[in-house]
Amino acid sequence: MNPDKHLPEGLHPDTLAVRVGIDASAYGENSEALYLTSCFVQPDAATSARRFAGEEDGYTYSRTSNPSVTAFERRLAALEGAEAAIGTASGMSAILLMGMGLLKAGDHVVCSRSVFGSTMKLFASEFAKFGVETTFVSQTDVAEWRAALKPNTKLLFAETPTNPLTEVCDIAALAELAHDAGALLAVDNCFATPVLQKPLALGADVVIHSGTKFLDGQGRVMAGALCTSQKLIDEVFAPLIRTTGQVLAPFNAWVVHKGLETLAVRVRAQSANALQIAQWLESHPAVDRVFYPGLPSHPQHALAMAQQGGVGGAVIAFSVKGASPEQQRARAFHVLDSARVCSLATNLGDVKTLICHPASTSHGRLTEAQRQAAGVVQGLIRLAVGLEHPADIQADLARGLDDCDNY
């Protein structure tokens, strides 16, 4: 891009997703360049000293910064309406970086008990080793969040919708609660993406992403990011990641950066497919319950429609009927094993529809009590809807659901 022709203000997010990044090199490439280099040659010793001291902008070493990573960070920040973003090696490394930067021994966290299994384990087990206490509460009951607050509460953490039950929390209400208590609110926006939901605009302080999911959209690479204020990036997260090294690889950053260009069209199309499939699942006699924010039967349907621009997203969870947990598990496994179109895999956000059994995969490391508290029963199936024709996905699911009575 000609440095004298900067992007104008007020562009639509769909345009930002295609255009925001870094300036082109002297070669004038239209598709962003990939900078596969571990270090950068400095013009002279004095400049090198200033750059390593942080007194002058410039790339020195890719553990500190890299142009391909910068391009991704700027584009994602623009989509989330954040002042800045920082890329990490994965979504979980982003949560780890956030906790390491914001918490210390003696601090207290309030977290939804419906979060992703690895997130729950990180707070309950790993952070606890270093003296950080976490209280897990109902995703949807603001009063329970309020009652859990302590004088040493520093962080409220939620994902919305949750993985896998698609529970929705009131971001604005939790932000007010956090700020009144002198704490920060962090929101995992992986399921909704900035296409449907912008937590920072609703009062959140930090937004977490697993770029592995919808941001890439093709199931190719691992990536993560934090979107927040420039002050937190500059003073807390950037110095920390420079030391600890949870950095995003340049190639992965470039892949996800390009994935952001089609994020909006993919999420909208996948969400439309998901709504159609969820409506069909709700009518199937072998299905006990469908969890999807786009359905009027969802407990937080109205809130989800308000927060997510009237769109339910592309992830569905549903439970199969069964007389016992053992029978429910057997029937769920039968549905998974009968699929020929859907991929049996634990990622989500891919253009290919993915199906999995949360109780034995994403939440498999939790105790049975923790799974029960999170609502992850043995008959639960998670469906991350892709871009196949929805009729083909319905037929694929029917192959197993139609004869569940035999299991």
mmCIF file of C-alpha atoms in Angstrom:
data_model
loop_
_atom_site.group_PDB
_atom_site.id
_atom_site.type_symbol
_atom_site.label_atom_id
_atom_site.label_comp_id
_atom_site.label_asym_id
_atom_site.label_seq_id
_atom_site.Cartn_x
_atom_site.Cartn_y
_atom_site.Cartn_z
ATOM 1 C CA MET A 1 0.000 0.000 0.000
ATOM 2 C CA ASN A 2 1.196 3.497 -0.784
ATOM 3 C CA PRO A 3 2.075 4.976 2.641
ATOM 4 C CA ASP A 4 0.348 8.186 1.577
ATOM 5 C CA LYS A 5 -2.892 6.305 0.931
ATOM 6 C CA HIS A 6 -3.948 5.040 4.344
ATOM 7 C CA LEU A 7 -7.344 3.396 4.775
ATOM 8 C CA PRO A 8 -10.123 5.898 5.489
ATOM 9 C CA GLU A 9 -12.018 5.885 8.776
ATOM 10 C CA GLY A 10 -15.391 4.227 9.205
ATOM 11 C CA LEU A 11 -14.925 1.214 6.955
ATOM 12 C CA HIS A 12 -17.284 -1.759 7.383
ATOM 13 C CA PRO A 13 -15.821 -4.780 9.247
ATOM 14 C CA ASP A 14 -16.083 -6.843 6.056
ATOM 15 C CA THR A 15 -13.710 -4.382 4.405
ATOM 16 C CA LEU A 16 -11.360 -4.287 7.388
ATOM 17 C CA ALA A 17 -11.128 -8.084 7.270
ATOM 18 C CA VAL A 18 -9.704 -7.860 3.752
ATOM 19 C CA ARG A 19 -7.645 -4.686 3.913
ATOM 20 C CA VAL A 20 -6.078 -4.160 7.367
ATOM 21 C CA GLY A 21 -2.524 -5.435 7.820
ATOM 22 C CA ILE A 22 0.924 -4.005 7.239
ATOM 23 C CA ASP A 23 2.223 -1.989 4.303
ATOM 24 C CA ALA A 24 3.429 -3.933 1.302
ATOM 25 C CA SER A 25 7.147 -4.330 0.743
ATOM 26 C CA ALA A 26 9.072 -2.512 -1.976
ATOM 27 C CA TYR A 27 7.886 -5.222 -4.365
ATOM 28 C CA GLY A 28 4.269 -4.078 -4.049
ATOM 29 C CA GLU A 29 2.668 -7.485 -3.424
ATOM 30 C CA ASN A 30 -1.134 -7.480 -3.295
ATOM 31 C CA SER A 31 -1.393 -10.694 -1.268
ATOM 32 C CA GLU A 32 0.465 -10.259 1.999
ATOM 33 C CA ALA A 33 4.019 -11.547 2.122
ATOM 34 C CA LEU A 34 5.085 -14.328 4.467
ATOM 35 C CA TYR A 35 8.143 -13.520 6.561
ATOM 36 C CA LEU A 36 9.747 -16.850 7.449
ATOM 37 C CA THR A 37 12.768 -15.626 9.344
ATOM 38 C CA SER A 38 13.915 -16.055 12.916
ATOM 39 C CA CYS A 39 15.840 -12.775 13.048
ATOM 40 C CA PHE A 40 16.283 -9.479 11.210
ATOM 41 C CA VAL A 41 19.501 -7.823 10.048
ATOM 42 C CA GLN A 42 20.043 -4.430 11.671
ATOM 43 C CA PRO A 43 21.345 -1.412 9.708
ATOM 44 C CA ASP A 44 23.905 -0.475 12.369
ATOM 45 C CA ALA A 45 24.800 -1.163 16.004
ATOM 46 C CA ALA A 46 23.180 1.986 17.380
ATOM 47 C CA THR A 47 19.861 1.240 15.704
ATOM 48 C CA SER A 48 20.050 -2.335 16.931
ATOM 49 C CA ALA A 49 20.593 -1.127 20.495
ATOM 50 C CA ARG A 50 17.620 1.240 20.323
ATOM 51 C CA ARG A 51 15.325 -1.436 18.904
ATOM 52 C CA PHE A 52 16.288 -4.026 21.495
ATOM 53 C CA ALA A 53 15.758 -1.406 24.207
ATOM 54 C CA GLY A 54 12.312 -0.619 22.866
ATOM 55 C CA GLU A 55 13.249 2.968 22.083
ATOM 56 C CA GLU A 56 12.632 2.598 18.354
ATOM 57 C CA ASP A 57 10.189 0.527 16.320
ATOM 58 C CA GLY A 58 11.710 -2.217 14.227
ATOM 59 C CA TYR A 59 11.927 -5.960 13.990
ATOM 60 C CA THR A 60 14.811 -7.740 15.689
ATOM 61 C CA TYR A 61 13.890 -11.322 16.546
ATOM 62 C CA SER A 62 10.700 -13.269 15.784
ATOM 63 C CA ARG A 63 10.136 -14.263 19.408
ATOM 64 C CA THR A 64 9.615 -10.550 20.016
ATOM 65 C CA SER A 65 7.759 -9.612 16.849
ATOM 66 C CA ASN A 66 7.435 -10.550 13.197
ATOM 67 C CA PRO A 67 5.754 -8.726 10.281
ATOM 68 C CA SER A 68 3.441 -11.645 9.463
ATOM 69 C CA VAL A 69 2.321 -11.811 13.083
ATOM 70 C CA THR A 70 1.865 -8.044 13.213
ATOM 71 C CA ALA A 71 -0.375 -8.157 10.152
ATOM 72 C CA PHE A 72 -2.618 -10.765 11.780
ATOM 73 C CA GLU A 73 -2.721 -8.869 15.072
ATOM 74 C CA ARG A 74 -3.722 -5.606 13.422
ATOM 75 C CA ARG A 75 -6.452 -7.228 11.335
ATOM 76 C CA LEU A 76 -7.983 -9.108 14.269
ATOM 77 C CA ALA A 77 -7.843 -6.022 16.491
ATOM 78 C CA ALA A 78 -9.671 -4.055 13.810
ATOM 79 C CA LEU A 79 -12.413 -6.684 13.614
ATOM 80 C CA GLU A 80 -12.868 -6.827 17.398
ATOM 81 C CA GLY A 81 -12.776 -3.051 17.776
ATOM 82 C CA ALA A 82 -9.725 -3.378 20.023
ATOM 83 C CA GLU A 83 -6.837 -0.982 20.370
ATOM 84 C CA ALA A 84 -4.397 -3.858 19.934
ATOM 85 C CA ALA A 85 -3.998 -7.625 19.812
ATOM 86 C CA ILE A 86 -1.212 -10.085 20.488
ATOM 87 C CA GLY A 87 -0.861 -13.437 18.749
ATOM 88 C CA THR A 88 -0.055 -16.643 20.613
ATOM 89 C CA ALA A 89 0.726 -20.252 19.726
ATOM 90 C CA SER A 90 -2.827 -21.479 20.479
ATOM 91 C CA GLY A 91 -6.047 -20.447 22.151
ATOM 92 C CA MET A 92 -5.006 -22.100 25.411
ATOM 93 C CA SER A 93 -1.648 -20.324 25.310
ATOM 94 C CA ALA A 94 -3.582 -17.059 25.019
ATOM 95 C CA ILE A 95 -5.500 -17.856 28.209
ATOM 96 C CA LEU A 96 -2.260 -18.872 29.909
ATOM 97 C CA LEU A 97 -0.612 -15.602 28.844
ATOM 98 C CA MET A 98 -3.600 -13.646 30.149
ATOM 99 C CA GLY A 99 -3.499 -15.402 33.517
ATOM 100 C CA MET A 100 0.242 -15.029 33.883
ATOM 101 C CA GLY A 101 0.000 -11.343 33.079
ATOM 102 C CA LEU A 102 -3.010 -10.388 35.180
ATOM 103 C CA LEU A 103 -2.851 -12.737 38.186
ATOM 104 C CA LYS A 104 -0.504 -13.416 41.071
ATOM 105 C CA ALA A 105 -0.485 -15.580 44.193
ATOM 106 C CA GLY A 106 -3.373 -14.643 46.472
ATOM 107 C CA ASP A 107 -5.652 -13.442 43.674
ATOM 108 C CA HIS A 108 -9.140 -14.786 43.060
ATOM 109 C CA VAL A 109 -10.946 -15.555 39.797
ATOM 110 C CA VAL A 110 -14.642 -16.095 39.131
ATOM 111 C CA CYS A 111 -15.180 -18.356 36.144
ATOM 112 C CA SER A 112 -18.142 -19.976 34.458
ATOM 113 C CA ARG A 113 -18.351 -23.684 35.230
ATOM 114 C CA SER A 114 -19.472 -24.277 31.646
ATOM 115 C CA VAL A 115 -16.207 -23.344 29.950
ATOM 116 C CA PHE A 116 -14.086 -25.588 27.742
ATOM 117 C CA GLY A 117 -12.577 -28.518 29.640
ATOM 118 C CA SER A 118 -8.950 -27.423 29.214
ATOM 119 C CA THR A 119 -9.831 -23.911 30.364
ATOM 120 C CA MET A 120 -11.456 -25.303 33.493
ATOM 121 C CA LYS A 121 -8.422 -27.471 34.206
ATOM 122 C CA LEU A 122 -6.057 -24.545 33.660
ATOM 123 C CA PHE A 123 -7.845 -22.416 36.249
ATOM 124 C CA ALA A 124 -8.729 -25.206 38.700
ATOM 125 C CA SER A 125 -5.443 -27.113 38.667
ATOM 126 C CA GLU A 126 -2.550 -25.266 37.052
ATOM 127 C CA PHE A 127 -3.153 -21.716 38.288
ATOM 128 C CA ALA A 128 -4.021 -23.159 41.698
ATOM 129 C CA LYS A 129 -0.443 -24.464 41.974
ATOM 130 C CA PHE A 130 0.729 -20.856 42.045
ATOM 131 C CA GLY A 131 -1.756 -19.639 44.640
ATOM 132 C CA VAL A 132 -4.563 -18.389 42.413
ATOM 133 C CA GLU A 133 -8.011 -19.425 43.642
ATOM 134 C CA THR A 134 -10.919 -19.898 41.231
ATOM 135 C CA THR A 135 -14.614 -20.098 42.036
ATOM 136 C CA PHE A 136 -16.769 -21.704 39.344
ATOM 137 C CA VAL A 137 -20.303 -20.414 38.961
ATOM 138 C CA SER A 138 -23.356 -20.722 36.750
ATOM 139 C CA GLN A 139 -22.787 -19.299 33.289
ATOM 140 C CA THR A 140 -26.204 -17.644 33.225
ATOM 141 C CA ASP A 141 -26.945 -16.569 36.826
ATOM 142 C CA VAL A 142 -25.533 -13.073 37.371
ATOM 143 C CA ALA A 143 -26.503 -13.250 41.042
ATOM 144 C CA GLU A 144 -24.249 -16.272 41.484
ATOM 145 C CA TRP A 145 -21.350 -14.371 39.901
ATOM 146 C CA ARG A 146 -22.012 -11.476 42.277
ATOM 147 C CA ALA A 147 -22.156 -13.731 45.335
ATOM 148 C CA ALA A 148 -18.809 -15.307 44.398
ATOM 149 C CA LEU A 149 -16.918 -11.997 44.395
ATOM 150 C CA LYS A 150 -14.256 -11.462 47.048
ATOM 151 C CA PRO A 151 -12.109 -8.468 47.987
ATOM 152 C CA ASN A 152 -9.189 -10.129 46.139
ATOM 153 C CA THR A 153 -11.153 -10.940 42.947
ATOM 154 C CA LYS A 154 -9.112 -9.707 40.003
ATOM 155 C CA LEU A 155 -10.705 -11.428 37.027
ATOM 156 C CA LEU A 156 -14.053 -12.682 35.754
ATOM 157 C CA PHE A 157 -13.780 -15.193 32.916
ATOM 158 C CA ALA A 158 -16.510 -16.435 30.591
ATOM 159 C CA GLU A 159 -16.901 -17.891 27.141
ATOM 160 C CA THR A 160 -20.130 -17.190 25.320
ATOM 161 C CA PRO A 161 -21.601 -19.252 23.830
ATOM 162 C CA THR A 162 -19.964 -22.014 25.839
ATOM 163 C CA ASN A 163 -18.327 -25.186 24.621
ATOM 164 C CA PRO A 164 -20.229 -27.449 24.117
ATOM 165 C CA LEU A 165 -23.664 -26.519 25.520
ATOM 166 C CA THR A 166 -23.867 -23.055 23.886
ATOM 167 C CA GLU A 167 -24.901 -21.328 27.105
ATOM 168 C CA VAL A 168 -24.919 -17.551 26.766
ATOM 169 C CA CYS A 169 -23.935 -15.057 29.454
ATOM 170 C CA ASP A 170 -24.896 -11.399 29.671
ATOM 171 C CA ILE A 171 -21.590 -9.723 28.802
ATOM 172 C CA ALA A 172 -22.693 -6.200 29.717
ATOM 173 C CA ALA A 173 -24.001 -7.320 33.116
ATOM 174 C CA LEU A 174 -20.803 -9.214 33.938
ATOM 175 C CA ALA A 175 -18.675 -6.267 32.809
ATOM 176 C CA GLU A 176 -20.525 -3.941 35.165
ATOM 177 C CA LEU A 177 -20.163 -6.465 37.978
ATOM 178 C CA ALA A 178 -16.428 -6.845 37.356
ATOM 179 C CA HIS A 179 -15.718 -3.143 37.147
ATOM 180 C CA ASP A 180 -17.720 -2.356 40.292
ATOM 181 C CA ALA A 181 -15.507 -4.913 42.072
ATOM 182 C CA GLY A 182 -12.291 -3.466 40.661
ATOM 183 C CA ALA A 183 -11.760 -6.530 38.465
ATOM 184 C CA LEU A 184 -11.466 -7.180 34.723
ATOM 185 C CA LEU A 185 -13.785 -9.210 32.507
ATOM 186 C CA ALA A 186 -12.263 -11.574 29.948
ATOM 187 C CA VAL A 187 -14.486 -13.186 27.301
ATOM 188 C CA ASP A 188 -13.618 -16.108 25.036
ATOM 189 C CA ASN A 189 -15.239 -15.117 21.732
ATOM 190 C CA CYS A 190 -14.273 -18.276 19.859
ATOM 191 C CA PHE A 191 -17.800 -19.509 19.019
ATOM 192 C CA ALA A 192 -19.354 -16.211 17.965
ATOM 193 C CA THR A 193 -16.298 -14.485 16.450
ATOM 194 C CA PRO A 194 -16.335 -10.711 15.882
ATOM 195 C CA VAL A 195 -18.683 -11.324 12.962
ATOM 196 C CA LEU A 196 -21.547 -11.969 15.389
ATOM 197 C CA GLN A 197 -20.388 -10.476 18.684
ATOM 198 C CA LYS A 198 -17.965 -7.818 19.941
ATOM 199 C CA PRO A 199 -17.460 -8.267 23.705
ATOM 200 C CA LEU A 200 -15.290 -5.154 24.062
ATOM 201 C CA ALA A 201 -18.174 -2.997 22.857
ATOM 202 C CA LEU A 202 -20.301 -4.558 25.610
ATOM 203 C CA GLY A 203 -17.774 -3.702 28.336
ATOM 204 C CA ALA A 204 -15.330 -6.620 28.369
ATOM 205 C CA ASP A 205 -11.662 -5.800 28.937
ATOM 206 C CA VAL A 206 -9.976 -8.736 27.203
ATOM 207 C CA VAL A 207 -11.176 -10.941 24.335
ATOM 208 C CA ILE A 208 -9.621 -14.367 23.788
ATOM 209 C CA HIS A 209 -9.494 -16.253 20.506
ATOM 210 C CA SER A 210 -8.439 -19.665 19.377
ATOM 211 C CA GLY A 211 -7.430 -18.810 15.836
ATOM 212 C CA THR A 212 -7.373 -22.552 15.225
ATOM 213 C CA LYS A 213 -11.156 -22.421 14.901
ATOM 214 C CA PHE A 214 -13.243 -20.030 12.799
ATOM 215 C CA LEU A 215 -10.497 -17.437 12.267
ATOM 216 C CA ASP A 216 -8.539 -19.886 10.132
ATOM 217 C CA GLY A 217 -11.635 -21.760 9.022
ATOM 218 C CA GLN A 218 -9.832 -24.525 7.162
ATOM 219 C CA GLY A 219 -8.435 -26.606 10.036
ATOM 220 C CA ARG A 220 -4.851 -25.970 8.979
ATOM 221 C CA VAL A 221 -2.893 -24.427 11.853
ATOM 222 C CA MET A 222 -2.850 -23.660 15.576
ATOM 223 C CA ALA A 223 -3.140 -20.030 16.668
ATOM 224 C CA GLY A 224 -4.453 -17.853 19.472
ATOM 225 C CA ALA A 225 -4.765 -14.195 20.391
ATOM 226 C CA LEU A 226 -5.685 -11.652 23.041
ATOM 227 C CA CYS A 227 -7.474 -8.456 22.014
ATOM 228 C CA THR A 228 -7.427 -5.629 24.542
ATOM 229 C CA SER A 229 -6.090 -2.151 25.286
ATOM 230 C CA GLN A 230 -2.782 -0.895 23.930
ATOM 231 C CA LYS A 231 -1.667 -0.314 27.513
ATOM 232 C CA LEU A 232 -2.168 -3.955 28.537
ATOM 233 C CA ILE A 233 -0.429 -5.180 25.400
ATOM 234 C CA ASP A 234 2.550 -2.850 25.779
ATOM 235 C CA GLU A 235 3.010 -3.045 29.547
ATOM 236 C CA VAL A 236 1.846 -6.570 30.426
ATOM 237 C CA PHE A 237 1.465 -9.083 27.613
ATOM 238 C CA ALA A 238 4.177 -8.146 25.110
ATOM 239 C CA PRO A 239 7.029 -8.114 27.706
ATOM 240 C CA LEU A 240 5.732 -11.384 29.150
ATOM 241 C CA ILE A 241 5.460 -13.262 25.869
ATOM 242 C CA ARG A 242 8.923 -12.045 24.944
ATOM 243 C CA THR A 243 10.207 -13.812 28.054
ATOM 244 C CA THR A 244 8.022 -16.917 28.053
ATOM 245 C CA GLY A 245 7.895 -17.573 24.309
ATOM 246 C CA GLN A 246 4.247 -18.602 23.684
ATOM 247 C CA VAL A 247 4.575 -16.790 20.381
ATOM 248 C CA LEU A 248 2.581 -17.367 17.224
ATOM 249 C CA ALA A 249 4.649 -18.835 14.380
ATOM 250 C CA PRO A 250 4.872 -16.522 11.325
ATOM 251 C CA PHE A 251 3.499 -19.163 8.969
ATOM 252 C CA ASN A 252 0.506 -19.826 11.209
ATOM 253 C CA ALA A 253 -0.083 -16.095 11.570
ATOM 254 C CA TRP A 254 -0.047 -15.674 7.797
ATOM 255 C CA VAL A 255 -2.523 -18.534 7.312
ATOM 256 C CA VAL A 256 -4.989 -17.147 9.861
ATOM 257 C CA HIS A 257 -4.481 -13.605 8.581
ATOM 258 C CA LYS A 258 -5.651 -14.803 5.163
ATOM 259 C CA GLY A 259 -8.456 -16.780 6.787
ATOM 260 C CA LEU A 260 -9.865 -13.591 8.285
ATOM 261 C CA GLU A 261 -10.598 -12.350 4.762
ATOM 262 C CA THR A 262 -13.423 -14.869 4.386
ATOM 263 C CA LEU A 263 -14.471 -15.047 8.039
ATOM 264 C CA ALA A 264 -17.714 -13.124 7.648
ATOM 265 C CA VAL A 265 -19.057 -15.025 4.665
ATOM 266 C CA ARG A 266 -18.105 -18.359 6.220
ATOM 267 C CA VAL A 267 -19.625 -17.686 9.643
ATOM 268 C CA ARG A 268 -22.875 -16.385 8.182
ATOM 269 C CA ALA A 269 -23.247 -19.311 5.798
ATOM 270 C CA GLN A 270 -22.304 -21.900 8.419
ATOM 271 C CA SER A 271 -24.726 -20.333 10.904
ATOM 272 C CA ALA A 272 -27.559 -20.506 8.386
ATOM 273 C CA ASN A 273 -26.797 -24.197 7.838
ATOM 274 C CA ALA A 274 -26.653 -24.790 11.585
ATOM 275 C CA LEU A 275 -30.072 -23.260 12.177
ATOM 276 C CA GLN A 276 -31.645 -25.533 9.590
ATOM 277 C CA ILE A 277 -29.960 -28.621 11.045
ATOM 278 C CA ALA A 278 -30.838 -27.641 14.637
ATOM 279 C CA GLN A 279 -34.505 -27.278 13.700
ATOM 280 C CA TRP A 280 -34.429 -30.739 12.122
ATOM 281 C CA LEU A 281 -32.668 -32.304 15.126
ATOM 282 C CA GLU A 282 -35.267 -30.867 17.471
ATOM 283 C CA SER A 283 -37.950 -32.858 15.678
ATOM 284 C CA HIS A 284 -36.083 -36.196 15.610
ATOM 285 C CA PRO A 285 -37.566 -38.819 17.983
ATOM 286 C CA ALA A 286 -34.135 -40.147 19.056
ATOM 287 C CA VAL A 287 -32.955 -36.709 20.210
ATOM 288 C CA ASP A 288 -33.604 -35.761 23.813
ATOM 289 C CA ARG A 289 -32.582 -32.096 23.627
ATOM 290 C CA VAL A 290 -30.925 -29.636 21.252
ATOM 291 C CA PHE A 291 -28.681 -26.830 22.506
ATOM 292 C CA TYR A 292 -28.490 -24.021 19.958
ATOM 293 C CA PRO A 293 -28.899 -20.272 20.685
ATOM 294 C CA GLY A 294 -30.771 -19.713 17.426
ATOM 295 C CA LEU A 295 -33.699 -21.871 18.574
ATOM 296 C CA PRO A 296 -36.536 -20.293 20.587
ATOM 297 C CA SER A 297 -36.258 -23.296 22.931
ATOM 298 C CA HIS A 298 -32.774 -22.213 24.035
ATOM 299 C CA PRO A 299 -32.964 -20.726 27.571
ATOM 300 C CA GLN A 300 -30.964 -17.630 26.568
ATOM 301 C CA HIS A 301 -32.382 -17.286 23.060
ATOM 302 C CA ALA A 302 -33.454 -13.646 23.465
ATOM 303 C CA LEU A 303 -30.129 -12.619 24.994
ATOM 304 C CA ALA A 304 -28.198 -14.479 22.307
ATOM 305 C CA MET A 305 -30.145 -12.798 19.535
ATOM 306 C CA ALA A 306 -29.462 -9.392 21.095
ATOM 307 C CA GLN A 307 -25.728 -10.019 21.648
ATOM 308 C CA GLN A 308 -25.040 -11.959 18.454
ATOM 309 C CA GLY A 309 -26.829 -9.838 15.887
ATOM 310 C CA GLY A 310 -29.786 -12.192 15.596
ATOM 311 C CA VAL A 311 -27.630 -15.178 14.560
ATOM 312 C CA GLY A 312 -27.201 -18.396 16.531
ATOM 313 C CA GLY A 313 -23.729 -19.359 15.341
ATOM 314 C CA ALA A 314 -22.469 -22.559 13.745
ATOM 315 C CA VAL A 315 -22.109 -24.938 16.711
ATOM 316 C CA ILE A 316 -24.883 -27.241 17.919
ATOM 317 C CA ALA A 317 -24.951 -29.692 20.801
ATOM 318 C CA PHE A 318 -27.611 -32.355 21.145
ATOM 319 C CA SER A 319 -28.185 -35.307 23.424
ATOM 320 C CA VAL A 320 -29.560 -38.684 22.426
ATOM 321 C CA LYS A 321 -32.168 -40.456 24.497
ATOM 322 C CA GLY A 322 -31.239 -43.433 26.662
ATOM 323 C CA ALA A 323 -32.320 -45.222 29.830
ATOM 324 C CA SER A 324 -28.881 -44.965 31.442
ATOM 325 C CA PRO A 325 -25.594 -43.116 30.958
ATOM 326 C CA GLU A 326 -24.132 -46.313 29.485
ATOM 327 C CA GLN A 327 -26.902 -46.591 26.900
ATOM 328 C CA GLN A 328 -26.674 -42.895 26.077
ATOM 329 C CA ARG A 329 -22.932 -43.247 25.484
ATOM 330 C CA ALA A 330 -23.435 -46.330 23.287
ATOM 331 C CA ARG A 331 -26.041 -44.534 21.196
ATOM 332 C CA ALA A 332 -23.913 -41.407 20.890
ATOM 333 C CA PHE A 333 -20.965 -43.518 19.727
ATOM 334 C CA HIS A 334 -23.236 -45.217 17.197
ATOM 335 C CA VAL A 335 -24.260 -41.864 15.724
ATOM 336 C CA LEU A 336 -20.616 -40.811 15.455
ATOM 337 C CA ASP A 337 -19.495 -44.107 13.953
ATOM 338 C CA SER A 338 -22.329 -44.094 11.406
ATOM 339 C CA ALA A 339 -21.330 -40.731 9.931
ATOM 340 C CA ARG A 340 -19.777 -40.808 6.472
ATOM 341 C CA VAL A 341 -19.812 -37.103 5.620
ATOM 342 C CA CYS A 342 -19.152 -35.483 8.996
ATOM 343 C CA SER A 343 -15.570 -35.782 10.246
ATOM 344 C CA LEU A 344 -15.084 -37.362 13.668
ATOM 345 C CA ALA A 345 -12.764 -34.688 15.052
ATOM 346 C CA THR A 346 -12.617 -32.299 17.991
ATOM 347 C CA ASN A 347 -11.858 -29.000 16.283
ATOM 348 C CA LEU A 348 -14.592 -26.555 15.245
ATOM 349 C CA GLY A 349 -14.989 -23.629 12.874
ATOM 350 C CA ASP A 350 -13.822 -25.694 9.902
ATOM 351 C CA VAL A 351 -15.597 -25.517 6.542
ATOM 352 C CA LYS A 352 -15.995 -29.287 6.969
ATOM 353 C CA THR A 353 -18.647 -30.341 9.492
ATOM 354 C CA LEU A 354 -17.049 -31.938 12.549
ATOM 355 C CA ILE A 355 -18.732 -34.194 15.089
ATOM 356 C CA CYS A 356 -17.470 -35.311 18.497
ATOM 357 C CA HIS A 357 -18.394 -36.742 21.903
ATOM 358 C CA PRO A 358 -17.417 -34.092 24.490
ATOM 359 C CA ALA A 359 -17.570 -36.378 27.552
ATOM 360 C CA SER A 360 -14.736 -38.533 26.173
ATOM 361 C CA THR A 361 -12.745 -35.845 24.328
ATOM 362 C CA SER A 362 -12.781 -32.133 25.187
ATOM 363 C CA HIS A 363 -14.079 -32.824 28.714
ATOM 364 C CA GLY A 364 -12.520 -36.262 29.082
ATOM 365 C CA ARG A 365 -9.870 -35.143 31.592
ATOM 366 C CA LEU A 366 -12.461 -33.774 34.004
ATOM 367 C CA THR A 367 -13.919 -35.797 36.834
ATOM 368 C CA GLU A 368 -17.416 -37.184 36.371
ATOM 369 C CA ALA A 369 -18.618 -34.664 38.978
ATOM 370 C CA GLN A 370 -17.115 -31.798 36.990
ATOM 371 C CA ARG A 371 -18.701 -33.102 33.783
ATOM 372 C CA GLN A 372 -22.081 -33.415 35.450
ATOM 373 C CA ALA A 373 -21.791 -29.892 36.866
ATOM 374 C CA ALA A 374 -20.989 -28.632 33.371
ATOM 375 C CA GLY A 375 -23.935 -30.545 31.889
ATOM 376 C CA VAL A 376 -21.698 -32.720 29.709
ATOM 377 C CA VAL A 377 -23.651 -35.982 29.840
ATOM 378 C CA GLN A 378 -22.669 -39.232 28.126
ATOM 379 C CA GLY A 379 -25.322 -38.859 25.441
ATOM 380 C CA LEU A 380 -24.142 -35.414 24.362
ATOM 381 C CA ILE A 381 -22.848 -34.848 20.828
ATOM 382 C CA ARG A 382 -21.305 -31.634 19.530
ATOM 383 C CA LEU A 383 -21.753 -30.720 15.887
ATOM 384 C CA ALA A 384 -19.635 -27.918 14.407
ATOM 385 C CA VAL A 385 -21.448 -27.190 11.161
ATOM 386 C CA GLY A 386 -19.491 -26.488 7.990
ATOM 387 C CA LEU A 387 -20.341 -25.494 4.450
ATOM 388 C CA GLU A 388 -21.714 -28.776 3.098
ATOM 389 C CA HIS A 389 -25.347 -28.753 2.011
ATOM 390 C CA PRO A 390 -27.419 -29.064 5.195
ATOM 391 C CA ALA A 391 -29.572 -31.820 3.688
ATOM 392 C CA ASP A 392 -26.469 -33.991 3.349
ATOM 393 C CA ILE A 393 -25.538 -33.413 6.990
ATOM 394 C CA GLN A 394 -29.066 -34.239 8.107
ATOM 395 C CA ALA A 395 -28.980 -37.501 6.134
ATOM 396 C CA ASP A 396 -25.579 -38.301 7.642
ATOM 397 C CA LEU A 397 -26.887 -37.833 11.183
ATOM 398 C CA ALA A 398 -30.095 -39.726 10.407
ATOM 399 C CA ARG A 399 -28.022 -42.751 9.426
ATOM 400 C CA GLY A 400 -27.182 -43.252 13.094
ATOM 401 C CA LEU A 401 -30.142 -41.611 14.811
ATOM 402 C CA ASP A 402 -32.787 -43.572 12.943
ATOM 403 C CA ASP A 403 -31.763 -46.891 14.478
ATOM 404 C CA CYS A 404 -30.674 -45.771 17.951
ATOM 405 C CA ASP A 405 -33.307 -48.094 19.453
ATOM 406 C CA ASN A 406 -31.064 -51.015 18.527
ATOM 407 C CA TYR A 407 -28.319 -49.791 20.869
#
